[in-house]
Each structure stands twice: as structure tokens, then as C-alpha cells.
Amino acid sequence: MHKGLLFLLIMIAVIIIYTIARVVSLNRLSEQQWEQADKSKLKEWDDDEWE
């Protein structure tokens, strides 16, 4: 394999791994924020409104 192609494949793998790690990290943060949210202020949706 050429050095350039190997470098390109390694960079693509690093970008994919970084992206997956970032998504997992943001998902965990989102779940923590949802648990800390004041759910008493959420609106109760009535499905009959849309009919």
C-alpha cells in the first residue's frame, strides 16, 4: 500500500472514532440534563386536540 493511502485510511478511521465518541458523549450529557430538568413545567399534550 502507498503511504498516502494508508495515511488517508488512518485519518478516516480516526474521524469516525472521534465522531462516534462525540455522539455518545453528547447523548450522555443530554440524558443527564433530562434527569435534572423540572418536569413539572412540561405541558401535558391532549391527543384529542389534533382530531
PDB file of N, CA and C in Angstrom:
ATOM      1  N   MET A   1       0.839  -1.188   0.000  1.00  0.00           N
ATOM      2  CA  MET A   1       0.000   0.000   0.000  1.00  0.00           C
ATOM      3  C   MET A   1       0.878   1.244   0.000  1.00  0.00           C
ATOM      4  N   HIS A   2       0.434   2.242  -0.679  1.00  0.00           N
ATOM      5  CA  HIS A   2       1.163   3.502  -0.680  1.00  0.00           C
ATOM      6  C   HIS A   2       0.990   4.198   0.665  1.00  0.00           C
ATOM      7  N   LYS A   3       1.994   4.948   1.046  1.00  0.00           N
ATOM      8  CA  LYS A   3       1.938   5.657   2.326  1.00  0.00           C
ATOM      9  C   LYS A   3       0.776   6.641   2.366  1.00  0.00           C
ATOM     10  N   GLY A   4       0.481   7.282   1.266  1.00  0.00           N
ATOM     11  CA  GLY A   4      -0.614   8.245   1.214  1.00  0.00           C
ATOM     12  C   GLY A   4      -1.964   7.592   1.446  1.00  0.00           C
ATOM     13  N   LEU A   5      -2.166   6.430   0.852  1.00  0.00           N
ATOM     14  CA  LEU A   5      -3.427   5.718   1.031  1.00  0.00           C
ATOM     15  C   LEU A   5      -3.574   5.232   2.465  1.00  0.00           C
ATOM     16  N   LEU A   6      -2.496   4.720   3.038  1.00  0.00           N
ATOM     17  CA  LEU A   6      -2.524   4.261   4.422  1.00  0.00           C
ATOM     18  C   LEU A   6      -2.828   5.426   5.356  1.00  0.00           C
ATOM     19  N   PHE A   7      -2.196   6.561   5.118  1.00  0.00           N
ATOM     20  CA  PHE A   7      -2.451   7.759   5.919  1.00  0.00           C
ATOM     21  C   PHE A   7      -3.912   8.180   5.812  1.00  0.00           C
ATOM     22  N   LEU A   8      -4.458   8.151   4.611  1.00  0.00           N
ATOM     23  CA  LEU A   8      -5.847   8.534   4.390  1.00  0.00           C
ATOM     24  C   LEU A   8      -6.801   7.601   5.131  1.00  0.00           C
ATOM     25  N   LEU A   9      -6.550   6.302   5.068  1.00  0.00           N
ATOM     26  CA  LEU A   9      -7.396   5.344   5.763  1.00  0.00           C
ATOM     27  C   LEU A   9      -7.323   5.523   7.278  1.00  0.00           C
ATOM     28  N   ILE A  10      -6.139   5.803   7.785  1.00  0.00           N
ATOM     29  CA  ILE A  10      -5.987   6.041   9.229  1.00  0.00           C
ATOM     30  C   ILE A  10      -6.734   7.305   9.634  1.00  0.00           C
ATOM     31  N   MET A  11      -6.641   8.351   8.833  1.00  0.00           N
ATOM     32  CA  MET A  11      -7.350   9.596   9.146  1.00  0.00           C
ATOM     33  C   MET A  11      -8.865   9.396   9.116  1.00  0.00           C
ATOM     34  N   ILE A  12      -9.357   8.641   8.155  1.00  0.00           N
ATOM     35  CA  ILE A  12     -10.800   8.359   8.095  1.00  0.00           C
ATOM     36  C   ILE A  12     -11.232   7.586   9.331  1.00  0.00           C
ATOM     37  N   ALA A  13     -10.442   6.598   9.743  1.00  0.00           N
ATOM     38  CA  ALA A  13     -10.773   5.815  10.933  1.00  0.00           C
ATOM     39  C   ALA A  13     -10.775   6.698  12.176  1.00  0.00           C
ATOM     40  N   VAL A  14      -9.803   7.591  12.295  1.00  0.00           N
ATOM     41  CA  VAL A  14      -9.737   8.495  13.450  1.00  0.00           C
ATOM     42  C   VAL A  14     -10.953   9.417  13.472  1.00  0.00           C
ATOM     43  N   ILE A  15     -11.354   9.935  12.329  1.00  0.00           N
ATOM     44  CA  ILE A  15     -12.514  10.831  12.262  1.00  0.00           C
ATOM     45  C   ILE A  15     -13.785  10.078  12.643  1.00  0.00           C
ATOM     46  N   ILE A  16     -13.941   8.850  12.175  1.00  0.00           N
ATOM     47  CA  ILE A  16     -15.129   8.056  12.514  1.00  0.00           C
ATOM     48  C   ILE A  16     -15.163   7.758  14.009  1.00  0.00           C
ATOM     49  N   ILE A  17     -14.035   7.356  14.573  1.00  0.00           N
ATOM     50  CA  ILE A  17     -13.974   7.056  16.008  1.00  0.00           C
ATOM     51  C   ILE A  17     -14.267   8.307  16.825  1.00  0.00           C
ATOM     52  N   TYR A  18     -13.696   9.449  16.428  1.00  0.00           N
ATOM     53  CA  TYR A  18     -13.949  10.709  17.130  1.00  0.00           C
ATOM     54  C   TYR A  18     -15.431  11.076  17.067  1.00  0.00           C
ATOM     55  N   THR A  19     -16.045  10.924  15.912  1.00  0.00           N
ATOM     56  CA  THR A  19     -17.457  11.266  15.745  1.00  0.00           C
ATOM     57  C   THR A  19     -18.341  10.387  16.625  1.00  0.00           C
ATOM     58  N   ILE A  20     -18.064   9.095  16.651  1.00  0.00           N
ATOM     59  CA  ILE A  20     -18.855   8.182  17.487  1.00  0.00           C
ATOM     60  C   ILE A  20     -18.684   8.538  18.961  1.00  0.00           C
ATOM     61  N   ALA A  21     -17.452   8.812  19.385  1.00  0.00           N
ATOM     62  CA  ALA A  21     -17.207   9.183  20.778  1.00  0.00           C
ATOM     63  C   ALA A  21     -17.926  10.478  21.136  1.00  0.00           C
ATOM     64  N   ARG A  22     -17.948  11.428  20.223  1.00  0.00           N
ATOM     65  CA  ARG A  22     -18.609  12.711  20.469  1.00  0.00           C
ATOM     66  C   ARG A  22     -20.130  12.531  20.595  1.00  0.00           C
ATOM     67  N   VAL A  23     -20.702  11.710  19.738  1.00  0.00           N
ATOM     68  CA  VAL A  23     -22.143  11.461  19.790  1.00  0.00           C
ATOM     69  C   VAL A  23     -22.516  10.779  21.103  1.00  0.00           C
ATOM     70  N   VAL A  24     -21.735   9.788  21.515  1.00  0.00           N
ATOM     71  CA  VAL A  24     -22.000   9.094  22.782  1.00  0.00           C
ATOM     72  C   VAL A  24     -21.882  10.073  23.947  1.00  0.00           C
ATOM     73  N   SER A  25     -20.861  10.916  23.922  1.00  0.00           N
ATOM     74  CA  SER A  25     -20.662  11.904  24.981  1.00  0.00           C
ATOM     75  C   SER A  25     -21.836  12.881  25.058  1.00  0.00           C
ATOM     76  N   LEU A  26     -22.271  13.391  23.915  1.00  0.00           N
ATOM     77  CA  LEU A  26     -23.391  14.327  23.903  1.00  0.00           C
ATOM     78  C   LEU A  26     -24.695  13.650  24.313  1.00  0.00           C
ATOM     79  N   ASN A  27     -24.849  12.371  23.973  1.00  0.00           N
ATOM     80  CA  ASN A  27     -26.041  11.633  24.383  1.00  0.00           C
ATOM     81  C   ASN A  27     -26.089  11.484  25.902  1.00  0.00           C
ATOM     82  N   ARG A  28     -24.949  11.181  26.509  1.00  0.00           N
ATOM     83  CA  ARG A  28     -24.897  11.070  27.972  1.00  0.00           C
ATOM     84  C   ARG A  28     -25.208  12.402  28.632  1.00  0.00           C
ATOM     85  N   LEU A  29     -24.659  13.492  28.086  1.00  0.00           N
ATOM     86  CA  LEU A  29     -24.939  14.819  28.621  1.00  0.00           C
ATOM     87  C   LEU A  29     -26.422  15.150  28.505  1.00  0.00           C
ATOM     88  N   SER A  30     -27.015  14.806  27.377  1.00  0.00           N
ATOM     89  CA  SER A  30     -28.440  15.055  27.174  1.00  0.00           C
ATOM     90  C   SER A  30     -29.285  14.285  28.191  1.00  0.00           C
ATOM     91  N   GLU A  31     -28.922  13.033  28.438  1.00  0.00           N
ATOM     92  CA  GLU A  31     -29.664  12.238  29.425  1.00  0.00           C
ATOM     93  C   GLU A  31     -29.524  12.824  30.827  1.00  0.00           C
ATOM     94  N   GLN A  32     -28.338  13.315  31.177  1.00  0.00           N
ATOM     95  CA  GLN A  32     -28.139  13.937  32.487  1.00  0.00           C
ATOM     96  C   GLN A  32     -28.983  15.199  32.611  1.00  0.00           C
ATOM     97  N   GLN A  33     -29.010  16.014  31.565  1.00  0.00           N
ATOM     98  CA  GLN A  33     -29.795  17.245  31.599  1.00  0.00           C
ATOM     99  C   GLN A  33     -31.289  16.938  31.672  1.00  0.00           C
ATOM    100  N   TRP A  34     -31.733  15.874  31.013  1.00  0.00           N
ATOM    101  CA  TRP A  34     -33.143  15.499  31.058  1.00  0.00           C
ATOM    102  C   TRP A  34     -33.523  15.069  32.470  1.00  0.00           C
ATOM    103  N   GLU A  35     -32.642  14.354  33.147  1.00  0.00           N
ATOM    104  CA  GLU A  35     -32.919  13.920  34.519  1.00  0.00           C
ATOM    105  C   GLU A  35     -32.976  15.119  35.464  1.00  0.00           C
ATOM    106  N   GLN A  36     -32.205  16.161  35.200  1.00  0.00           N
ATOM    107  CA  GLN A  36     -32.168  17.335  36.067  1.00  0.00           C
ATOM    108  C   GLN A  36     -33.267  18.335  35.741  1.00  0.00           C
ATOM    109  N   ALA A  37     -33.943  18.151  34.620  1.00  0.00           N
ATOM    110  CA  ALA A  37     -34.965  19.110  34.190  1.00  0.00           C
ATOM    111  C   ALA A  37     -36.164  19.074  35.132  1.00  0.00           C
ATOM    112  N   ASP A  38     -36.813  20.226  35.274  1.00  0.00           N
ATOM    113  CA  ASP A  38     -38.019  20.338  36.086  1.00  0.00           C
ATOM    114  C   ASP A  38     -39.199  19.880  35.236  1.00  0.00           C
ATOM    115  N   LYS A  39     -39.556  18.627  35.387  1.00  0.00           N
ATOM    116  CA  LYS A  39     -40.600  18.035  34.546  1.00  0.00           C
ATOM    117  C   LYS A  39     -42.000  18.505  34.921  1.00  0.00           C
ATOM    118  N   SER A  40     -42.118  19.184  36.054  1.00  0.00           N
ATOM    119  CA  SER A  40     -43.437  19.679  36.457  1.00  0.00           C
ATOM    120  C   SER A  40     -43.902  20.807  35.534  1.00  0.00           C
ATOM    121  N   LYS A  41     -42.975  21.421  34.817  1.00  0.00           N
ATOM    122  CA  LYS A  41     -43.345  22.530  33.934  1.00  0.00           C
ATOM    123  C   LYS A  41     -43.605  22.074  32.504  1.00  0.00           C
ATOM    124  N   LEU A  42     -43.510  20.785  32.258  1.00  0.00           N
ATOM    125  CA  LEU A  42     -43.779  20.280  30.915  1.00  0.00           C
ATOM    126  C   LEU A  42     -45.274  20.306  30.642  1.00  0.00           C
ATOM    127  N   LYS A  43     -45.636  20.591  29.413  1.00  0.00           N
ATOM    128  CA  LYS A  43     -47.047  20.644  29.049  1.00  0.00           C
ATOM    129  C   LYS A  43     -47.570  19.237  28.814  1.00  0.00           C
ATOM    130  N   GLU A  44     -48.740  18.979  29.328  1.00  0.00           N
ATOM    131  CA  GLU A  44     -49.429  17.703  29.074  1.00  0.00           C
ATOM    132  C   GLU A  44     -50.146  17.850  27.745  1.00  0.00           C
ATOM    133  N   TRP A  45     -49.832  17.013  26.779  1.00  0.00           N
ATOM    134  CA  TRP A  45     -50.454  17.079  25.460  1.00  0.00           C
ATOM    135  C   TRP A  45     -51.708  16.222  25.447  1.00  0.00           C
ATOM    136  N   ASP A  46     -52.756  16.771  24.921  1.00  0.00           N
ATOM    137  CA  ASP A  46     -54.001  16.039  24.764  1.00  0.00           C
ATOM    138  C   ASP A  46     -54.136  15.661  23.295  1.00  0.00           C
ATOM    139  N   ASP A  47     -54.125  14.369  23.012  1.00  0.00           N
ATOM    140  CA  ASP A  47     -54.169  13.921  21.626  1.00  0.00           C
ATOM    141  C   ASP A  47     -55.487  14.268  20.931  1.00  0.00           C
ATOM    142  N   ASP A  48     -56.522  14.563  21.683  1.00  0.00           N
ATOM    143  CA  ASP A  48     -57.811  14.897  21.090  1.00  0.00           C
ATOM    144  C   ASP A  48     -57.783  16.246  20.368  1.00  0.00           C
ATOM    145  N   GLU A  49     -56.810  17.094  20.702  1.00  0.00           N
ATOM    146  CA  GLU A  49     -56.723  18.409  20.067  1.00  0.00           C
ATOM    147  C   GLU A  49     -56.488  18.300  18.573  1.00  0.00           C
ATOM    148  N   TRP A  50     -55.865  17.234  18.117  1.00  0.00           N
ATOM    149  CA  TRP A  50     -55.450  17.106  16.737  1.00  0.00           C
ATOM    150  C   TRP A  50     -56.494  16.417  15.861  1.00  0.00           C
ATOM    151  N   GLU A  51     -57.573  16.014  16.444  1.00  0.00           N
ATOM    152  CA  GLU A  51     -58.604  15.318  15.670  1.00  0.00           C
ATOM    153  C   GLU A  51     -59.688  16.248  15.215  1.00  0.00           C
TER     154      GLU A  51
END
